[in-house]
């Protein structure tokens, strides 16, 4: 029987390994293996047909030693407490590896916004905030958009929080619309940050991006902007995949001469689902879900879900692949990670690769709190500097200590968080 995947067990396993390599003391280990605080709650809402439906939600704050907890809120029918625990843990390491003054948190609601009206989604957003308002805030815990949540959701949440507290609080939440407390560049930041890492990794591998082809899983926020930036740098995207609501399964969209990202965006819905009929009209092949992983490309960017490259399918990755850039959180299992490393594939681990989003969220919060907003150029230049410096610190440590890039990133992050806890006198 296949082992059931548990994201939190994986996050704890990664932590244990890095803590061992760091020689972390037992007190720090037992503290940092677990979230500092968890909220589990229900959100009753009236559906448009008058029926009451109860959704289950979570807000989990893994660590706030280095600053307010920070992390997105996901709406997903398969959400679990353990997934949110894992994601909140990864947020702590992520903010630490790029050295921004924030901790780690995550939220989720077990629901499917694709089958809900706008008004129903608004009720879930407001209900979520009513449950967590006393434990979040610009100086406590700062949420953001994540899987299937967007700027509109964030604005409803901010509005509910301001109604409860009675004052403006744009620093409560990030990923807001530009003009209403949002930062220029935030929407693109995660994809852009991933490609800044890809650019630096290719430099180290002495490979010209213009000679590179890529395949991405997903075509949502992260994937769309990563794909576009990669093309801007001269690379070619041969394949992307996305969920198909009609057939209730994902498909891969492929072109051997390269996909036109702008055209694909035009035929995608706001959840990043590509219309397969229109894709065929554009001359693109519609292939089975796993085909994105099986292409003869140099770069793979899993940018959809966790647990995608596993011990069972890692052998389907072609020998042409030199680089795996983890846009998504937790897309590669430890077994697959080892196999890729043995094959000499350079991995950019999730906590480093997709840290552009939280870095720009930090910029947004700074701007919101100061009520002074920066230009696109300033945002992107600061993002580039932070991502490039952090990536090079990780890659240097990996090379120097002969450890994987994931272990190196975790070692840098865990050391910073443990030091903050120690200096505060917590451990
Ligand atoms: P999104 O909801 O915008 O897009 C998700 C994409 O994945 C969609 O195109 C969807 O069709 C596709 N998809 C869903 N199920 C699929 C499946 N089984 N196979 C293939 N494709 C599938 O989400 P996003 O914001 O782009 O986030 C993607 C990943 O990146 C998640 O792991 C998220 O936690 C992580 N992440 C996002 C951000 C951010 O700023 N958005 C930041 C850091 C990490």
mmCIF file of C-alpha atoms in Angstrom, residues 37-416:
data_model
loop_
_atom_site.group_PDB
_atom_site.id
_atom_site.type_symbol
_atom_site.label_atom_id
_atom_site.label_comp_id
_atom_site.label_asym_id
_atom_site.label_seq_id
_atom_site.Cartn_x
_atom_site.Cartn_y
_atom_site.Cartn_z
ATOM 1 C CA UNK A 37 0.215 28.519 18.398
ATOM 2 C CA UNK A 38 -2.685 26.923 16.472
ATOM 3 C CA UNK A 39 -6.243 28.069 15.988
ATOM 4 C CA UNK A 40 -8.830 25.636 14.628
ATOM 5 C CA UNK A 41 -12.314 27.026 14.135
ATOM 6 C CA UNK A 42 -15.567 26.835 12.199
ATOM 7 C CA UNK A 43 -17.003 29.452 9.838
ATOM 8 C CA UNK A 44 -20.765 29.212 9.409
ATOM 9 C CA UNK A 45 -22.028 31.035 6.327
ATOM 10 C CA UNK A 46 -25.361 31.374 4.571
ATOM 11 C CA UNK A 47 -25.095 30.145 0.982
ATOM 12 C CA UNK A 48 -26.957 32.199 -1.624
ATOM 13 C CA UNK A 49 -29.793 29.651 -1.512
ATOM 14 C CA UNK A 50 -30.312 30.396 2.217
ATOM 15 C CA UNK A 51 -28.825 27.126 3.421
ATOM 16 C CA UNK A 52 -26.252 27.320 6.246
ATOM 17 C CA UNK A 53 -22.936 25.656 5.533
ATOM 18 C CA UNK A 54 -20.096 25.280 8.031
ATOM 19 C CA UNK A 55 -16.490 25.474 6.824
ATOM 20 C CA UNK A 56 -13.444 24.497 8.880
ATOM 21 C CA UNK A 57 -10.543 26.935 9.126
ATOM 22 C CA UNK A 58 -7.054 27.131 10.600
ATOM 23 C CA UNK A 59 -4.537 29.810 11.455
ATOM 24 C CA UNK A 60 -1.256 28.386 12.623
ATOM 25 C CA UNK A 61 1.641 30.531 13.873
ATOM 26 C CA UNK A 62 4.827 28.511 13.816
ATOM 27 C CA UNK A 63 7.291 31.064 15.159
ATOM 28 C CA UNK A 64 7.451 34.796 15.836
ATOM 29 C CA UNK A 65 10.928 35.181 17.352
ATOM 30 C CA UNK A 66 12.230 37.279 14.424
ATOM 31 C CA UNK A 67 9.057 39.340 13.856
ATOM 32 C CA UNK A 68 5.290 39.007 13.310
ATOM 33 C CA UNK A 69 4.162 35.627 11.950
ATOM 34 C CA UNK A 70 3.748 35.857 8.165
ATOM 35 C CA UNK A 71 2.046 33.607 5.672
ATOM 36 C CA UNK A 72 -0.811 33.097 3.258
ATOM 37 C CA UNK A 73 -4.365 31.839 3.584
ATOM 38 C CA UNK A 74 -5.364 28.985 1.269
ATOM 39 C CA UNK A 75 -8.870 28.004 0.208
ATOM 40 C CA UNK A 76 -8.764 24.375 -0.861
ATOM 41 C CA UNK A 77 -11.149 21.408 -0.561
ATOM 42 C CA UNK A 78 -8.266 19.114 0.496
ATOM 43 C CA UNK A 79 -6.799 21.449 3.134
ATOM 44 C CA UNK A 80 -5.669 19.744 6.362
ATOM 45 C CA UNK A 81 -4.286 20.942 9.685
ATOM 46 C CA UNK A 82 -1.041 19.109 8.979
ATOM 47 C CA UNK A 83 -0.629 20.847 5.623
ATOM 48 C CA UNK A 84 -1.121 24.232 7.293
ATOM 49 C CA UNK A 85 1.324 23.239 10.081
ATOM 50 C CA UNK A 86 3.929 22.307 7.484
ATOM 51 C CA UNK A 87 3.407 25.482 5.485
ATOM 52 C CA UNK A 88 3.640 27.654 8.600
ATOM 53 C CA UNK A 89 6.923 25.927 9.517
ATOM 54 C CA UNK A 90 8.295 26.504 6.010
ATOM 55 C CA UNK A 91 7.315 30.187 6.289
ATOM 56 C CA UNK A 92 9.504 30.556 9.376
ATOM 57 C CA UNK A 93 12.490 29.160 7.477
ATOM 58 C CA UNK A 94 11.624 31.153 4.369
ATOM 59 C CA UNK A 95 11.537 34.568 6.066
ATOM 60 C CA UNK A 96 14.748 33.649 7.890
ATOM 61 C CA UNK A 97 16.651 32.449 4.817
ATOM 62 C CA UNK A 98 16.050 35.783 3.032
ATOM 63 C CA UNK A 99 16.721 37.544 6.356
ATOM 64 C CA UNK A 100 13.590 39.686 6.600
ATOM 65 C CA UNK A 101 12.298 40.588 10.088
ATOM 66 C CA UNK A 102 9.253 38.289 10.125
ATOM 67 C CA UNK A 103 8.272 34.884 11.503
ATOM 68 C CA UNK A 104 6.151 32.108 10.008
ATOM 69 C CA UNK A 105 2.414 31.416 9.907
ATOM 70 C CA UNK A 106 -0.200 29.986 7.563
ATOM 71 C CA UNK A 107 -3.968 29.748 7.282
ATOM 72 C CA UNK A 108 -6.457 27.667 5.423
ATOM 73 C CA UNK A 109 -10.143 27.017 4.935
ATOM 74 C CA UNK A 110 -11.479 23.684 3.699
ATOM 75 C CA UNK A 111 -13.642 24.996 0.873
ATOM 76 C CA UNK A 112 -13.731 25.235 -2.896
ATOM 77 C CA UNK A 113 -14.111 28.853 -4.054
ATOM 78 C CA UNK A 114 -14.570 27.613 -7.642
ATOM 79 C CA UNK A 115 -18.027 26.408 -6.655
ATOM 80 C CA UNK A 116 -18.944 29.522 -4.653
ATOM 81 C CA UNK A 117 -20.349 32.902 -5.702
ATOM 82 C CA UNK A 118 -18.424 36.120 -5.001
ATOM 83 C CA UNK A 119 -20.781 36.943 -2.117
ATOM 84 C CA UNK A 120 -20.316 33.492 -0.582
ATOM 85 C CA UNK A 121 -16.528 33.868 -0.799
ATOM 86 C CA UNK A 122 -16.797 37.291 0.855
ATOM 87 C CA UNK A 123 -18.735 35.720 3.739
ATOM 88 C CA UNK A 124 -16.016 33.094 4.221
ATOM 89 C CA UNK A 125 -13.317 35.822 4.229
ATOM 90 C CA UNK A 126 -15.168 37.935 6.787
ATOM 91 C CA UNK A 127 -16.009 34.860 8.902
ATOM 92 C CA UNK A 128 -12.331 33.848 8.889
ATOM 93 C CA UNK A 129 -11.270 37.267 10.215
ATOM 94 C CA UNK A 130 -13.967 37.296 12.899
ATOM 95 C CA UNK A 131 -12.439 34.089 14.263
ATOM 96 C CA UNK A 132 -8.807 35.215 14.272
ATOM 97 C CA UNK A 133 -8.989 39.026 14.721
ATOM 98 C CA UNK A 134 -7.663 39.043 18.279
ATOM 99 C CA UNK A 135 -4.574 37.042 17.362
ATOM 100 C CA UNK A 136 -3.522 38.717 14.108
ATOM 101 C CA UNK A 137 -2.493 42.279 13.256
ATOM 102 C CA UNK A 138 0.374 44.311 11.769
ATOM 103 C CA UNK A 139 2.517 43.579 14.824
ATOM 104 C CA UNK A 140 1.340 39.991 15.510
ATOM 105 C CA UNK A 141 0.564 38.008 12.409
ATOM 106 C CA UNK A 142 0.223 39.253 8.838
ATOM 107 C CA UNK A 143 -1.708 37.044 6.355
ATOM 108 C CA UNK A 144 -1.460 37.103 2.543
ATOM 109 C CA UNK A 145 -2.996 35.396 -0.515
ATOM 110 C CA UNK A 146 -2.081 31.823 -1.379
ATOM 111 C CA UNK A 147 -3.693 28.955 -3.288
ATOM 112 C CA UNK A 148 -7.109 30.077 -4.599
ATOM 113 C CA UNK A 149 -7.144 33.350 -2.652
ATOM 114 C CA UNK A 150 -6.489 36.731 -4.244
ATOM 115 C CA UNK A 151 -6.316 40.509 -3.730
ATOM 116 C CA UNK A 152 -10.095 40.822 -3.461
ATOM 117 C CA UNK A 153 -10.179 38.238 -0.659
ATOM 118 C CA UNK A 154 -7.418 40.146 1.156
ATOM 119 C CA UNK A 155 -9.335 43.410 0.885
ATOM 120 C CA UNK A 156 -12.524 41.894 2.341
ATOM 121 C CA UNK A 157 -10.413 40.493 5.180
ATOM 122 C CA UNK A 158 -8.723 43.856 5.825
ATOM 123 C CA UNK A 159 -12.098 45.612 5.748
ATOM 124 C CA UNK A 160 -13.555 43.175 8.292
ATOM 125 C CA UNK A 161 -10.533 43.604 10.566
ATOM 126 C CA UNK A 162 -10.800 47.415 10.355
ATOM 127 C CA UNK A 163 -14.538 47.216 11.150
ATOM 128 C CA UNK A 164 -13.739 45.109 14.250
ATOM 129 C CA UNK A 165 -10.817 47.234 15.482
ATOM 130 C CA UNK A 166 -12.203 50.626 14.417
ATOM 131 C CA UNK A 167 -9.068 51.932 12.724
ATOM 132 C CA UNK A 168 -7.214 51.741 9.421
ATOM 133 C CA UNK A 169 -4.807 48.834 9.388
ATOM 134 C CA UNK A 170 -3.445 48.280 5.870
ATOM 135 C CA UNK A 171 -0.366 46.632 7.447
ATOM 136 C CA UNK A 172 -2.644 43.797 8.641
ATOM 137 C CA UNK A 173 -2.525 41.908 5.397
ATOM 138 C CA UNK A 174 -0.517 41.854 2.193
ATOM 139 C CA UNK A 175 -1.401 41.086 -1.401
ATOM 140 C CA UNK A 176 -3.935 43.938 -1.403
ATOM 141 C CA UNK A 177 -4.879 45.681 -4.650
ATOM 142 C CA UNK A 178 -2.513 48.456 -5.751
ATOM 143 C CA UNK A 179 -4.068 51.798 -4.751
ATOM 144 C CA UNK A 180 -5.637 50.233 -1.663
ATOM 145 C CA UNK A 181 -2.477 49.489 0.280
ATOM 146 C CA UNK A 182 -0.969 47.013 -2.174
ATOM 147 C CA UNK A 183 2.591 47.151 -3.462
ATOM 148 C CA UNK A 184 3.549 47.410 -7.085
ATOM 149 C CA UNK A 185 5.255 44.184 -8.100
ATOM 150 C CA UNK A 186 3.630 41.993 -5.421
ATOM 151 C CA UNK A 187 1.566 39.916 -7.871
ATOM 152 C CA UNK A 188 4.638 39.088 -9.938
ATOM 153 C CA UNK A 189 7.084 38.773 -7.021
ATOM 154 C CA UNK A 190 7.053 35.015 -6.338
ATOM 155 C CA UNK A 191 7.494 34.050 -9.989
ATOM 156 C CA UNK A 192 10.065 36.783 -10.510
ATOM 157 C CA UNK A 193 12.007 35.814 -7.391
ATOM 158 C CA UNK A 194 12.103 32.184 -8.569
ATOM 159 C CA UNK A 195 13.556 33.250 -11.901
ATOM 160 C CA UNK A 196 16.172 35.479 -10.208
ATOM 161 C CA UNK A 197 17.295 32.251 -8.458
ATOM 162 C CA UNK A 198 17.192 30.322 -11.760
ATOM 163 C CA UNK A 199 19.329 33.042 -13.384
ATOM 164 C CA UNK A 200 21.928 32.802 -10.581
ATOM 165 C CA UNK A 201 21.914 28.986 -10.606
ATOM 166 C CA UNK A 202 22.450 28.895 -14.388
ATOM 167 C CA UNK A 203 25.355 31.331 -13.953
ATOM 168 C CA UNK A 204 26.937 28.879 -11.490
ATOM 169 C CA UNK A 205 26.273 25.966 -13.833
ATOM 170 C CA UNK A 206 27.758 28.022 -16.688
ATOM 171 C CA UNK A 207 24.633 27.532 -18.796
ATOM 172 C CA UNK A 208 23.182 30.286 -21.022
ATOM 173 C CA UNK A 209 19.501 30.874 -20.299
ATOM 174 C CA UNK A 210 18.961 31.529 -24.027
ATOM 175 C CA UNK A 211 19.877 27.881 -24.676
ATOM 176 C CA UNK A 212 17.367 26.667 -22.080
ATOM 177 C CA UNK A 213 13.885 25.241 -22.372
ATOM 178 C CA UNK A 214 11.563 24.855 -19.395
ATOM 179 C CA UNK A 215 8.443 23.041 -18.272
ATOM 180 C CA UNK A 216 6.247 24.232 -15.417
ATOM 181 C CA UNK A 217 3.559 22.570 -13.356
ATOM 182 C CA UNK A 218 0.591 24.861 -12.767
ATOM 183 C CA UNK A 219 -0.368 28.077 -14.504
ATOM 184 C CA UNK A 220 -1.444 30.237 -11.591
ATOM 185 C CA UNK A 221 0.162 33.232 -9.985
ATOM 186 C CA UNK A 222 3.630 31.766 -9.491
ATOM 187 C CA UNK A 223 3.863 29.870 -12.738
ATOM 188 C CA UNK A 224 2.522 32.602 -15.045
ATOM 189 C CA UNK A 225 5.001 35.221 -13.846
ATOM 190 C CA UNK A 226 7.915 32.785 -13.676
ATOM 191 C CA UNK A 227 7.177 31.637 -17.233
ATOM 192 C CA UNK A 228 6.952 35.207 -18.522
ATOM 193 C CA UNK A 229 10.167 36.320 -16.794
ATOM 194 C CA UNK A 230 12.023 33.269 -18.077
ATOM 195 C CA UNK A 231 10.922 34.153 -21.621
ATOM 196 C CA UNK A 232 11.966 37.805 -21.031
ATOM 197 C CA UNK A 233 15.460 36.554 -20.152
ATOM 198 C CA UNK A 234 15.580 34.619 -23.432
ATOM 199 C CA UNK A 235 14.486 31.134 -22.304
ATOM 200 C CA UNK A 236 11.721 29.083 -23.959
ATOM 201 C CA UNK A 237 8.783 27.507 -22.138
ATOM 202 C CA UNK A 238 7.702 24.275 -23.826
ATOM 203 C CA UNK A 239 5.067 23.053 -21.368
ATOM 204 C CA UNK A 240 2.813 24.134 -18.527
ATOM 205 C CA UNK A 241 0.046 22.204 -16.795
ATOM 206 C CA UNK A 242 -3.188 23.273 -15.131
ATOM 207 C CA UNK A 243 -6.293 21.886 -13.478
ATOM 208 C CA UNK A 244 -9.272 21.269 -15.775
ATOM 209 C CA UNK A 245 -12.555 21.874 -14.027
ATOM 210 C CA UNK A 246 -14.637 20.237 -16.748
ATOM 211 C CA UNK A 247 -12.822 16.868 -16.561
ATOM 212 C CA UNK A 248 -11.760 17.245 -12.906
ATOM 213 C CA UNK A 249 -8.112 16.466 -13.668
ATOM 214 C CA UNK A 250 -5.009 18.348 -14.761
ATOM 215 C CA UNK A 251 -3.594 18.515 -18.303
ATOM 216 C CA UNK A 252 -0.226 19.536 -19.725
ATOM 217 C CA UNK A 253 -0.130 22.058 -22.575
ATOM 218 C CA UNK A 254 2.815 21.635 -24.911
ATOM 219 C CA UNK A 255 4.409 23.256 -27.930
ATOM 220 C CA UNK A 256 7.748 22.077 -29.292
ATOM 221 C CA UNK A 257 8.549 25.603 -30.515
ATOM 222 C CA UNK A 258 7.540 27.279 -27.264
ATOM 223 C CA UNK A 259 4.302 28.485 -25.692
ATOM 224 C CA UNK A 260 3.125 32.091 -25.973
ATOM 225 C CA UNK A 261 2.622 32.924 -22.293
ATOM 226 C CA UNK A 262 0.476 36.025 -22.897
ATOM 227 C CA UNK A 263 -1.878 34.048 -25.162
ATOM 228 C CA UNK A 264 -2.146 31.283 -22.540
ATOM 229 C CA UNK A 265 -2.957 33.861 -19.864
ATOM 230 C CA UNK A 266 -5.745 35.182 -22.106
ATOM 231 C CA UNK A 267 -7.355 31.734 -22.270
ATOM 232 C CA UNK A 268 -6.981 30.985 -18.533
ATOM 233 C CA UNK A 269 -9.496 31.721 -15.819
ATOM 234 C CA UNK A 270 -8.574 33.628 -12.669
ATOM 235 C CA UNK A 271 -7.695 30.374 -10.890
ATOM 236 C CA UNK A 272 -5.069 29.599 -13.535
ATOM 237 C CA UNK A 273 -7.083 26.919 -15.358
ATOM 238 C CA UNK A 274 -6.316 26.890 -19.095
ATOM 239 C CA UNK A 275 -9.233 26.349 -21.505
ATOM 240 C CA UNK A 276 -8.172 23.167 -23.325
ATOM 241 C CA UNK A 277 -10.440 23.810 -26.325
ATOM 242 C CA UNK A 278 -8.927 27.250 -26.928
ATOM 243 C CA UNK A 279 -5.424 25.848 -26.314
ATOM 244 C CA UNK A 280 -6.006 23.306 -29.104
ATOM 245 C CA UNK A 281 -7.187 26.180 -31.343
ATOM 246 C CA UNK A 282 -3.818 27.869 -30.689
ATOM 247 C CA UNK A 283 -2.145 24.705 -31.985
ATOM 248 C CA UNK A 284 -0.923 23.471 -28.609
ATOM 249 C CA UNK A 285 -0.935 19.789 -27.705
ATOM 250 C CA UNK A 286 -3.056 18.776 -24.714
ATOM 251 C CA UNK A 287 -1.213 15.974 -22.907
ATOM 252 C CA UNK A 288 -1.859 13.979 -19.719
ATOM 253 C CA UNK A 289 -1.245 15.605 -16.325
ATOM 254 C CA UNK A 290 2.229 14.204 -15.597
ATOM 255 C CA UNK A 291 3.622 15.066 -19.050
ATOM 256 C CA UNK A 292 4.973 18.400 -17.751
ATOM 257 C CA UNK A 293 7.570 16.416 -15.803
ATOM 258 C CA UNK A 294 8.554 14.141 -18.666
ATOM 259 C CA UNK A 295 9.745 16.736 -21.183
ATOM 260 C CA UNK A 296 13.280 16.998 -22.597
ATOM 261 C CA UNK A 297 13.969 20.400 -21.071
ATOM 262 C CA UNK A 298 16.798 21.910 -19.027
ATOM 263 C CA UNK A 299 14.609 23.484 -16.331
ATOM 264 C CA UNK A 300 11.639 22.082 -14.390
ATOM 265 C CA UNK A 301 9.570 24.430 -12.256
ATOM 266 C CA UNK A 302 6.909 22.665 -10.175
ATOM 267 C CA UNK A 303 4.612 25.584 -9.293
ATOM 268 C CA UNK A 304 1.267 24.045 -8.332
ATOM 269 C CA UNK A 305 1.044 21.706 -5.347
ATOM 270 C CA UNK A 306 3.056 19.755 -2.796
ATOM 271 C CA UNK A 307 4.125 16.099 -3.237
ATOM 272 C CA UNK A 308 4.466 16.110 -7.040
ATOM 273 C CA UNK A 309 7.994 14.792 -7.703
ATOM 274 C CA UNK A 310 8.146 11.547 -5.734
ATOM 275 C CA UNK A 311 10.166 8.361 -5.447
ATOM 276 C CA UNK A 312 7.640 6.734 -7.796
ATOM 277 C CA UNK A 313 7.920 9.220 -10.673
ATOM 278 C CA UNK A 314 11.374 10.825 -10.336
ATOM 279 C CA UNK A 315 12.755 8.356 -12.908
ATOM 280 C CA UNK A 316 10.470 9.906 -15.552
ATOM 281 C CA UNK A 317 12.484 13.134 -15.401
ATOM 282 C CA UNK A 318 14.685 13.282 -18.490
ATOM 283 C CA UNK A 319 18.522 13.395 -18.331
ATOM 284 C CA UNK A 320 18.401 16.809 -20.067
ATOM 285 C CA UNK A 321 17.110 18.387 -16.849
ATOM 286 C CA UNK A 322 19.856 20.376 -15.102
ATOM 287 C CA UNK A 323 17.802 22.440 -12.723
ATOM 288 C CA UNK A 324 14.648 21.995 -10.617
ATOM 289 C CA UNK A 325 13.320 25.270 -9.224
ATOM 290 C CA UNK A 326 10.637 24.672 -6.609
ATOM 291 C CA UNK A 327 8.067 27.423 -7.158
ATOM 292 C CA UNK A 328 5.485 25.486 -5.124
ATOM 293 C CA UNK A 329 5.846 24.575 -1.474
ATOM 294 C CA UNK A 330 6.957 20.998 -0.806
ATOM 295 C CA UNK A 331 6.712 19.679 -4.395
ATOM 296 C CA UNK A 332 9.598 17.195 -4.031
ATOM 297 C CA UNK A 333 9.640 14.334 -1.516
ATOM 298 C CA UNK A 334 12.906 13.562 0.321
ATOM 299 C CA UNK A 335 13.297 10.329 -1.692
ATOM 300 C CA UNK A 336 13.002 12.192 -5.000
ATOM 301 C CA UNK A 337 15.285 14.921 -3.668
ATOM 302 C CA UNK A 338 18.018 12.366 -3.019
ATOM 303 C CA UNK A 339 17.574 10.789 -6.450
ATOM 304 C CA UNK A 340 17.861 14.176 -8.176
ATOM 305 C CA UNK A 341 20.983 15.062 -6.209
ATOM 306 C CA UNK A 342 22.582 11.725 -7.110
ATOM 307 C CA UNK A 343 21.905 12.516 -10.759
ATOM 308 C CA UNK A 344 23.659 15.881 -10.373
ATOM 309 C CA UNK A 345 20.503 17.960 -10.840
ATOM 310 C CA UNK A 346 20.791 21.385 -9.181
ATOM 311 C CA UNK A 347 17.760 22.001 -6.925
ATOM 312 C CA UNK A 348 16.582 25.400 -5.789
ATOM 313 C CA UNK A 349 14.591 24.463 -2.667
ATOM 314 C CA UNK A 350 11.126 25.895 -2.127
ATOM 315 C CA UNK A 351 12.000 27.945 0.930
ATOM 316 C CA UNK A 352 14.574 29.844 -1.156
ATOM 317 C CA UNK A 353 12.987 29.665 -4.605
ATOM 318 C CA UNK A 354 9.532 31.016 -3.773
ATOM 319 C CA UNK A 355 10.623 33.502 -1.087
ATOM 320 C CA UNK A 356 10.101 36.411 -3.519
ATOM 321 C CA UNK A 357 6.428 36.569 -2.557
ATOM 322 C CA UNK A 358 7.014 36.979 1.143
ATOM 323 C CA UNK A 359 9.894 39.371 0.500
ATOM 324 C CA UNK A 360 7.615 41.639 -1.500
ATOM 325 C CA UNK A 361 4.890 41.153 1.122
ATOM 326 C CA UNK A 362 7.398 42.515 3.604
ATOM 327 C CA UNK A 363 7.958 45.498 1.281
ATOM 328 C CA UNK A 364 4.180 45.943 1.092
ATOM 329 C CA UNK A 365 3.838 45.906 4.863
ATOM 330 C CA UNK A 366 6.649 48.450 5.272
ATOM 331 C CA UNK A 367 4.945 50.705 2.689
ATOM 332 C CA UNK A 368 1.486 50.226 4.247
ATOM 333 C CA UNK A 369 2.731 51.013 7.744
ATOM 334 C CA UNK A 370 4.608 54.096 6.478
ATOM 335 C CA UNK A 371 1.758 55.066 4.110
ATOM 336 C CA UNK A 372 4.372 55.798 1.443
ATOM 337 C CA UNK A 373 4.573 53.719 -1.720
ATOM 338 C CA UNK A 374 7.553 52.801 -3.896
ATOM 339 C CA UNK A 375 7.887 52.587 -7.679
ATOM 340 C CA UNK A 376 7.992 49.319 -9.609
ATOM 341 C CA UNK A 377 11.710 49.794 -10.262
ATOM 342 C CA UNK A 378 12.507 50.232 -6.573
ATOM 343 C CA UNK A 379 10.458 47.148 -5.613
ATOM 344 C CA UNK A 380 12.003 44.910 -8.266
ATOM 345 C CA UNK A 381 15.567 46.100 -7.662
ATOM 346 C CA UNK A 382 15.230 45.478 -3.905
ATOM 347 C CA UNK A 383 13.668 42.070 -4.564
ATOM 348 C CA UNK A 384 16.480 41.137 -6.941
ATOM 349 C CA UNK A 385 19.135 42.135 -4.424
ATOM 350 C CA UNK A 386 17.585 40.185 -1.529
ATOM 351 C CA UNK A 387 16.909 37.051 -3.607
ATOM 352 C CA UNK A 388 20.335 37.113 -5.264
ATOM 353 C CA UNK A 389 22.210 37.604 -1.969
ATOM 354 C CA UNK A 390 20.194 34.887 -0.204
ATOM 355 C CA UNK A 391 20.542 32.429 -3.095
ATOM 356 C CA UNK A 392 24.301 32.932 -3.263
ATOM 357 C CA UNK A 393 24.680 32.486 0.511
ATOM 358 C CA UNK A 394 22.778 29.171 0.244
ATOM 359 C CA UNK A 395 24.691 27.958 -2.815
ATOM 360 C CA UNK A 396 28.045 28.948 -1.226
ATOM 361 C CA UNK A 397 27.271 27.049 1.996
ATOM 362 C CA UNK A 398 26.110 24.005 0.024
ATOM 363 C CA UNK A 399 29.360 24.019 -1.937
ATOM 364 C CA UNK A 400 31.590 24.728 1.053
ATOM 365 C CA UNK A 401 29.990 22.118 3.336
ATOM 366 C CA UNK A 402 29.155 19.591 0.606
ATOM 367 C CA UNK A 403 25.487 19.482 1.628
ATOM 368 C CA UNK A 404 22.356 19.793 -0.497
ATOM 369 C CA UNK A 405 21.019 23.278 -1.253
ATOM 370 C CA UNK A 406 17.902 22.393 0.792
ATOM 371 C CA UNK A 407 19.994 21.474 3.819
ATOM 372 C CA UNK A 408 22.115 24.595 3.358
ATOM 373 C CA UNK A 409 19.031 26.848 3.173
ATOM 374 C CA UNK A 410 17.517 25.168 6.229
ATOM 375 C CA UNK A 411 20.759 25.377 8.182
ATOM 376 C CA UNK A 412 21.045 29.131 7.545
ATOM 377 C CA UNK A 413 17.379 29.692 8.448
ATOM 378 C CA UNK A 414 17.226 27.438 11.524
ATOM 379 C CA UNK A 415 20.422 28.930 12.909
ATOM 380 C CA UNK A 416 18.959 32.456 12.587
#
